[in-house]
Amino acid sequence: MIWYPYEQMKTMRKPYKITDAEGVFLYTEDQKLIDSVSSWWSVIHGYKHPVLTEAIKSQADNFSHVMLGGLTHEPVLALSKKLESFLPGDLNYCFFSDSGSVAVEVALKMALQFYTNRGSRRDTVLALTHAYHGDTFKAMEVGDDEDYHFAFAEKKGVIHIPTEISALEEAFDKYHDRLNCFIVEPLLQGAGGMRMYDISFLKRARELCDKYDVLLIFDEVATGFGRTGNRFVADLVCPDILVLGKALTGGYIGHALTAANEKVFRGFYDDDDRHALMHGPTFMGNALACSVALKSIELFENEDYMEKIRRITEITEREMAGFCDPRIKEIRIMGGCVCIEVREAKTLTGFQQFAYERGVFSRPFLTYLYAMVPYIITEEQLVTVLDTMKAWFRR
Ligand SMILES: *Cc1c(COP(=O)(O)O)cnc(C)c1O
């Protein structure tokens, strides 16, 4: 049988069985649902997009996968070339892997080894409270979400700070000579509760990282490709290492990227074999994933997705304006993300089925009721999603 994610198998609700998916819609045997979760925030172009499906089909006719160990191929070459111009600054060195968690592991490994290659020892990572960076062990260690990882409370080699400039300055003041990197989900902390913070924090972080020679890592696995209303937050403040996943392939196949800048790459580029990056996921640079990622990026650019996202923000702000309820703690909107944070988790019990009956798929967690819709959503469909969220409080 299937062991489902984040569930107590004994008490979990029976999952909805999806029989088809197209555009923003998921189909079950008896219902047509607008997917307000975009399959964990990845399906930005919607399901069964003809261009993306064709990219996979035509590559599969050629070959689906060859390893990158000693081999290379056109889809991975074309994607890395595209990323060089598409990504900001000198984030030109693309290390591919099969999931966001692994890409975070690679980023943290790069940061640690960057200093050991120089013969210095800096084994501490600075991270944010409520951070989520994935479910593998090092990613859990730098993460800070007791609700996901309560069984692994002990933390070593990591310091967590809130998104306040004073805390940031204090941490650098105290620990700078031990820090190899500062890793953040920039502007929007997703799985930690759709927490939003100001760009001034990241600007100050960039200054302090420069001052103390600490690497700045942006985990944009969730925020990348427009979710915050910026193409990448890295367009505003450029990190040394950028991690992308989720929407990288338009949600078609699991694949992720750790992009390093010139400075980081130079820290490994050497005659000494021991200074090489010793990492190599079996399916890194998978040809199907690279083909579909390239097409996904082309769609994003050529069909002006940033304008689509601006429209989503505008409609969301308009529809949520003035909406309130004593059970609601805060309503937060940024780019293509809206979150209603309630005071008590039990307020949301039953919402998923309520939404299902109204033709919306939603998956609230803890005290967070949110929508991160596919960018191709129409105004009417988006209003349906938001109305469903509001209707729950007006029953
Ligand atoms: C989802 C997520 C990850 C983990 O990605 P997986 O592909 O699930 O391993 C890492 N960081 C952030 C910010 C995420 O949202």
Coordinates of C-alpha atoms and ligand atoms in Angstrom, one line a residue:
M1 CA 0.0 0.0 0.0
I2 CA 1.0 3.6 -0.4
W3 CA 2.5 5.4 2.6
Y4 CA 1.2 9.0 2.2
P5 CA 3.2 12.2 3.1
Y6 CA 2.7 14.1 6.3
E7 CA -0.1 11.8 7.4
Q8 CA -1.0 9.7 10.3
M9 CA -1.9 6.7 8.2
K10 CA -4.3 5.4 10.9
T11 CA -6.5 8.5 10.9
M12 CA -6.0 10.1 7.5
R13 CA -8.9 11.1 5.3
K14 CA -9.2 9.0 2.1
P15 CA -7.3 10.9 -0.6
Y16 CA -9.3 12.3 -3.6
K17 CA -8.5 10.1 -6.6
I18 CA -7.6 12.2 -9.6
T19 CA -8.6 10.8 -13.0
D20 CA -7.6 13.6 -15.3
A21 CA -6.2 17.1 -15.1
E22 CA -6.2 20.0 -17.6
G23 CA -5.6 23.7 -17.2
V24 CA -6.4 24.7 -13.6
F25 CA -8.6 21.7 -13.2
L26 CA -8.2 18.4 -11.4
Y27 CA -10.9 15.9 -12.2
T28 CA -12.2 13.2 -9.8
E29 CA -14.9 10.7 -10.7
D30 CA -17.6 13.1 -9.5
Q31 CA -16.1 16.6 -9.3
K32 CA -14.2 19.2 -11.3
L33 CA -11.8 21.1 -9.0
I34 CA -9.8 24.3 -9.4
D35 CA -6.4 23.4 -8.0
S36 CA -5.6 26.3 -5.6
V37 CA -2.4 24.5 -4.5
S38 CA -0.9 24.0 -8.0
S39 CA 0.4 20.6 -6.8
W40 CA 2.6 22.0 -4.1
W41 CA 3.1 25.3 -5.9
S42 CA 4.7 23.8 -9.0
V43 CA 2.2 23.6 -11.8
I44 CA 2.4 27.3 -12.8
H45 CA 1.2 26.8 -16.4
G46 CA -1.6 24.4 -15.5
Y47 CA -2.0 20.8 -16.3
K48 CA -1.7 19.2 -19.7
H49 CA -0.1 22.2 -21.3
P50 CA 0.3 21.3 -25.0
V51 CA 3.8 22.8 -25.3
L52 CA 5.1 21.1 -22.2
T53 CA 3.6 17.8 -22.9
E54 CA 5.0 17.9 -26.5
A55 CA 8.5 18.7 -25.1
I56 CA 8.4 15.5 -23.0
K57 CA 7.0 13.4 -25.8
S58 CA 9.5 14.4 -28.4
Q59 CA 12.4 14.0 -26.0
A60 CA 11.1 10.6 -24.9
D61 CA 11.2 9.5 -28.6
N62 CA 14.9 10.4 -28.6
F63 CA 16.0 9.3 -25.1
S64 CA 14.6 9.8 -21.7
H65 CA 17.7 9.7 -19.6
V66 CA 21.5 9.4 -19.7
M67 CA 23.7 10.1 -16.7
L68 CA 25.8 13.2 -16.5
G69 CA 28.8 11.2 -15.2
G70 CA 31.2 11.6 -18.1
L71 CA 28.4 12.2 -20.5
T72 CA 26.4 15.2 -21.6
H73 CA 23.5 15.9 -24.0
E74 CA 21.6 18.7 -25.8
P75 CA 18.7 19.2 -23.4
V76 CA 21.0 19.8 -20.4
L77 CA 23.3 22.0 -22.4
A78 CA 20.4 24.0 -23.8
L79 CA 18.8 24.5 -20.3
S80 CA 22.0 25.6 -18.6
K81 CA 22.7 28.0 -21.5
K82 CA 19.2 29.4 -21.1
L83 CA 19.6 29.7 -17.3
E84 CA 22.8 31.7 -17.7
S85 CA 20.9 34.5 -19.4
F86 CA 17.6 34.0 -17.5
L87 CA 19.1 34.1 -14.0
P88 CA 20.3 37.3 -12.5
G89 CA 24.0 38.3 -11.9
D90 CA 26.7 35.8 -12.4
L91 CA 24.7 32.8 -11.1
N92 CA 26.0 30.9 -14.1
Y93 CA 27.1 27.5 -12.7
C94 CA 24.2 25.1 -12.8
F95 CA 24.3 21.9 -10.6
F96 CA 21.1 19.9 -11.3
S97 CA 19.5 17.4 -9.0
D98 CA 16.2 15.6 -8.6
S99 CA 14.4 17.5 -5.8
G100 CA 14.4 20.7 -3.9
S101 CA 15.7 19.1 -0.7
V102 CA 18.7 17.6 -2.5
A103 CA 19.4 20.9 -4.2
V104 CA 19.4 22.5 -0.7
E105 CA 21.8 19.8 0.5
V106 CA 24.1 20.6 -2.5
A107 CA 24.0 24.4 -1.7
L108 CA 24.9 23.7 1.9
K109 CA 27.6 21.3 0.9
M110 CA 29.0 23.9 -1.5
A111 CA 29.0 26.6 1.3
L112 CA 30.8 24.3 3.8
Q113 CA 33.4 23.1 1.3
F114 CA 34.0 26.5 -0.1
Y115 CA 35.8 27.3 3.2
T116 CA 37.4 23.9 3.8
N117 CA 38.9 24.2 0.3
R118 CA 40.6 27.4 1.6
G119 CA 41.8 25.6 4.7
S120 CA 39.5 27.4 7.0
R121 CA 36.8 25.8 9.3
R122 CA 33.4 27.4 9.3
D123 CA 30.9 24.9 10.3
T124 CA 27.9 27.0 11.3
V125 CA 24.9 27.9 9.2
L126 CA 22.7 31.0 9.9
A127 CA 19.0 30.4 9.1
L128 CA 15.6 31.9 9.8
T129 CA 13.1 30.8 12.5
H130 CA 10.1 29.1 10.8
A131 CA 12.4 28.2 7.9
Y132 CA 11.5 25.2 5.7
H133 CA 14.2 23.9 3.3
G134 CA 13.1 20.3 2.7
D135 CA 12.9 17.0 4.4
T136 CA 16.4 15.5 4.1
F137 CA 18.6 15.6 7.2
K138 CA 20.7 18.7 6.6
A139 CA 17.7 20.5 5.2
M140 CA 15.8 19.6 8.3
E141 CA 18.6 20.8 10.5
V142 CA 18.7 24.3 9.0
G143 CA 14.9 24.3 8.9
D144 CA 12.9 25.4 11.9
D145 CA 9.5 24.0 11.9
E146 CA 8.6 21.9 14.8
D147 CA 5.4 20.9 13.1
Y148 CA 7.2 19.1 10.3
H149 CA 10.2 17.8 12.1
F150 CA 9.2 17.5 15.7
A151 CA 10.9 14.2 16.0
F152 CA 14.3 15.8 15.3
A153 CA 14.5 18.7 17.7
E154 CA 18.2 18.7 18.4
K155 CA 20.1 21.2 16.3
K156 CA 23.8 21.7 16.0
G157 CA 25.8 23.8 13.6
V158 CA 22.8 26.1 13.0
I159 CA 21.6 29.4 14.4
H160 CA 18.1 30.6 13.8
I161 CA 17.1 34.2 13.8
P162 CA 13.8 36.0 13.2
T163 CA 13.5 38.3 10.1
E164 CA 14.5 41.4 12.0
I165 CA 17.5 43.5 11.1
S166 CA 18.6 43.9 14.7
A167 CA 18.7 40.1 15.1
L168 CA 20.6 39.8 11.9
E169 CA 23.2 42.3 12.9
E170 CA 23.6 40.7 16.3
A171 CA 24.1 37.3 14.8
F172 CA 26.8 38.5 12.4
D173 CA 28.4 40.4 15.2
K174 CA 28.6 37.4 17.4
Y175 CA 29.1 34.5 15.1
H176 CA 30.6 35.8 11.8
D177 CA 33.8 33.9 12.0
R178 CA 32.0 30.6 12.4
L179 CA 29.4 31.1 9.6
N180 CA 29.8 29.6 6.2
C181 CA 26.4 30.8 4.9
F182 CA 23.2 32.5 5.6
I183 CA 20.3 30.5 4.0
V184 CA 16.9 32.1 3.6
E185 CA 13.6 31.6 1.8
P186 CA 13.6 35.2 0.5
L187 CA 10.6 37.5 1.2
L188 CA 8.1 34.6 1.6
Q189 CA 8.5 31.7 3.9
G190 CA 6.2 29.0 2.5
A191 CA 5.8 25.8 4.5
G192 CA 6.6 27.7 7.7
G193 CA 3.3 29.5 7.3
M194 CA 3.3 31.9 4.3
R195 CA 5.2 34.5 6.4
M196 CA 6.2 37.6 4.5
Y197 CA 8.9 40.1 5.3
D198 CA 10.6 43.1 3.8
I199 CA 13.3 43.4 1.2
S200 CA 15.3 45.7 3.5
F201 CA 16.2 42.6 5.6
L202 CA 17.7 40.9 2.6
K203 CA 19.6 44.1 1.5
R204 CA 21.2 44.3 5.0
A205 CA 22.0 40.5 4.9
R206 CA 23.8 41.0 1.6
E207 CA 25.9 43.8 3.1
L208 CA 26.8 41.8 6.1
C209 CA 27.6 38.7 4.1
D210 CA 29.9 40.8 2.0
K211 CA 31.5 42.5 5.0
Y212 CA 32.2 39.2 6.8
D213 CA 32.8 37.0 3.7
V214 CA 29.8 34.7 4.4
L215 CA 27.9 33.1 1.5
L216 CA 24.3 34.1 1.0
I217 CA 22.0 31.3 -0.2
F218 CA 18.5 32.0 -1.5
D219 CA 16.2 28.9 -1.4
E220 CA 13.8 30.0 -4.1
V221 CA 12.4 26.5 -4.5
A222 CA 8.9 28.0 -3.6
T223 CA 9.4 31.7 -4.4
G224 CA 11.1 31.3 -7.8
F225 CA 9.3 31.9 -11.1
G226 CA 7.2 34.8 -9.9
R227 CA 5.4 33.6 -6.8
T228 CA 6.4 36.7 -4.8
G229 CA 5.5 39.1 -7.6
N230 CA 9.2 39.2 -8.6
R231 CA 10.6 36.8 -11.2
F232 CA 13.1 35.9 -8.6
V233 CA 13.8 37.7 -5.4
A234 CA 17.3 37.2 -6.6
D235 CA 16.5 39.9 -9.1
L236 CA 16.4 42.4 -6.2
V237 CA 19.2 41.2 -4.1
C238 CA 21.6 38.7 -5.7
P239 CA 22.7 35.7 -3.6
D240 CA 25.9 33.7 -4.0
I241 CA 23.9 30.5 -4.5
L242 CA 20.3 30.2 -5.7
V243 CA 18.2 27.1 -5.3
L244 CA 15.3 26.4 -7.6
G245 CA 12.8 23.5 -7.8
K246 CA 9.1 23.1 -7.8
A247 CA 8.1 25.3 -10.8
L248 CA 11.4 24.7 -12.6
T249 CA 9.8 22.1 -14.8
G250 CA 6.3 23.6 -14.7
G251 CA 5.5 20.9 -12.2
Y252 CA 5.9 18.2 -14.8
I253 CA 8.8 16.2 -13.4
G254 CA 10.8 16.5 -10.2
H255 CA 13.9 18.4 -10.9
A256 CA 15.9 21.1 -9.1
L257 CA 18.9 23.4 -9.6
T258 CA 21.6 24.8 -7.4
A259 CA 23.1 27.8 -9.3
A260 CA 26.4 29.1 -8.0
N261 CA 28.1 32.4 -8.8
E262 CA 31.6 32.9 -10.1
K263 CA 33.0 33.4 -6.6
V264 CA 31.7 30.0 -5.3
F265 CA 32.7 28.2 -8.5
R266 CA 36.2 29.6 -8.3
G267 CA 36.4 28.2 -4.7
F268 CA 36.3 24.7 -6.2
Y269 CA 38.2 25.2 -9.5
D270 CA 41.6 24.0 -8.9
D271 CA 44.3 21.4 -9.8
D272 CA 43.6 19.6 -6.5
D273 CA 41.1 16.8 -7.0
R274 CA 40.1 17.0 -3.3
H275 CA 38.7 20.5 -4.0
A276 CA 36.1 19.1 -6.4
L277 CA 32.4 19.0 -5.5
M278 CA 31.7 15.4 -4.7
H279 CA 28.0 15.0 -5.5
G280 CA 26.1 13.4 -8.3
P281 CA 22.5 12.4 -8.1
T282 CA 21.7 9.5 -10.5
F283 CA 19.0 11.5 -12.3
M284 CA 20.7 14.9 -12.4
G285 CA 20.2 16.7 -15.7
N286 CA 17.5 14.1 -16.7
A287 CA 16.7 14.8 -20.4
L288 CA 12.9 14.8 -20.0
A289 CA 13.2 17.2 -17.1
C290 CA 15.6 19.5 -18.9
S291 CA 13.5 19.6 -22.1
V292 CA 10.3 20.5 -20.2
A293 CA 12.1 23.0 -18.0
L294 CA 13.5 24.9 -21.0
K295 CA 10.0 25.1 -22.6
S296 CA 8.5 26.2 -19.2
I297 CA 11.0 29.0 -19.0
E298 CA 10.3 30.0 -22.6
L299 CA 6.5 30.2 -21.9
F300 CA 7.2 32.2 -18.7
E301 CA 9.2 34.7 -20.8
N302 CA 7.3 34.8 -24.0
E303 CA 3.8 34.9 -22.6
D304 CA 4.5 37.7 -20.1
Y305 CA 3.8 35.7 -16.9
M306 CA 4.9 38.6 -14.7
E307 CA 1.8 40.5 -16.0
K308 CA -0.4 37.5 -15.3
I309 CA 1.0 37.4 -11.7
R310 CA 0.3 41.2 -11.3
R311 CA -3.3 40.5 -12.3
I312 CA -3.6 37.7 -9.8
T313 CA -2.2 40.1 -7.0
E314 CA -4.6 42.8 -8.1
I315 CA -7.7 40.6 -8.1
T316 CA -6.7 39.0 -4.8
E317 CA -6.2 42.4 -3.1
R318 CA -9.6 43.6 -4.5
E319 CA -11.5 40.5 -3.4
M320 CA -9.9 40.4 0.0
A321 CA -10.2 44.1 0.8
G322 CA -12.2 44.7 3.9
F323 CA -12.7 41.0 4.6
C324 CA -12.4 40.1 8.2
D325 CA -13.6 37.8 10.9
P326 CA -12.8 37.5 14.6
R327 CA -11.3 34.1 14.0
I328 CA -8.8 35.5 11.5
K329 CA -5.4 36.6 12.9
E330 CA -4.1 38.1 9.6
I331 CA -4.6 38.1 5.9
R332 CA -1.4 38.2 3.9
I333 CA -1.0 38.7 0.1
M334 CA 2.2 38.7 -1.9
G335 CA 2.4 38.1 -5.7
G336 CA 0.7 34.9 -6.4
C337 CA 0.2 33.9 -2.8
V338 CA -2.6 34.7 -0.4
C339 CA -2.8 33.3 3.2
I340 CA -5.5 33.6 5.8
E341 CA -4.0 32.9 9.1
V342 CA -6.5 31.9 11.7
R343 CA -6.1 32.0 15.5
E344 CA -6.9 28.3 16.1
A345 CA -6.3 25.3 13.8
K346 CA -9.7 23.9 14.5
T347 CA -11.3 26.9 12.7
L348 CA -10.1 25.2 9.4
T349 CA -11.3 21.7 10.2
G350 CA -13.7 20.6 7.4
F351 CA -12.6 23.3 5.0
Q352 CA -11.1 20.9 2.5
Q353 CA -14.4 19.0 2.0
F354 CA -16.4 22.3 2.0
A355 CA -14.1 23.5 -0.8
Y356 CA -14.4 20.2 -2.6
E357 CA -18.1 20.5 -2.8
R358 CA -17.8 24.0 -4.3
G359 CA -15.3 22.8 -6.9
V360 CA -12.0 23.9 -5.4
F361 CA -9.1 21.8 -4.2
S362 CA -7.4 23.3 -1.2
R363 CA -5.1 21.9 1.4
P364 CA -4.9 24.1 4.5
F365 CA -2.3 23.2 7.1
L366 CA -2.1 24.1 10.8
T367 CA -3.6 27.7 11.1
Y368 CA -3.0 28.6 7.4
L369 CA -5.6 28.7 4.7
Y370 CA -3.9 29.7 1.5
A371 CA -4.0 29.7 -2.3
M372 CA -1.1 29.5 -4.7
V373 CA -2.9 29.2 -8.0
P374 CA -1.6 28.3 -11.4
Y375 CA -0.7 31.6 -13.2
I376 CA -3.0 30.8 -16.1
I377 CA -6.1 31.0 -13.9
T378 CA -8.9 33.2 -15.2
E379 CA -10.4 36.1 -13.2
E380 CA -13.6 34.1 -12.7
Q381 CA -11.8 31.0 -11.5
L382 CA -9.7 33.0 -9.1
V383 CA -12.7 34.7 -7.7
T384 CA -14.3 31.3 -7.2
V385 CA -11.2 30.2 -5.1
L386 CA -11.3 33.4 -3.0
D387 CA -15.1 33.3 -2.6
T388 CA -14.8 29.8 -1.3
M389 CA -12.3 30.8 1.3
K390 CA -14.4 33.7 2.4
A391 CA -17.7 31.7 2.4
W392 CA -16.2 29.3 5.0
F393 CA -16.2 32.1 7.5
R394 CA -19.7 33.3 6.6
R395 CA -21.4 30.0 7.1
Ligands
LIG1 C1 9.3 22.4 -1.2 C2 10.5 23.1 -0.7 C3 11.8 22.4 -0.6 C4 11.9 20.9 -0.9 O1 11.7 20.6 -2.2 P1 11.4 19.0 -2.5 O2 11.3 19.0 -4.0 O3 10.1 18.7 -1.9 O4 12.5 18.2 -1.9 C5 12.9 23.2 -0.2 N1 12.8 24.5 0.1 C6 11.6 25.1 0.0 C7 11.6 26.6 0.3 C8 10.4 24.5 -0.4 O5 9.3 25.1 -0.5

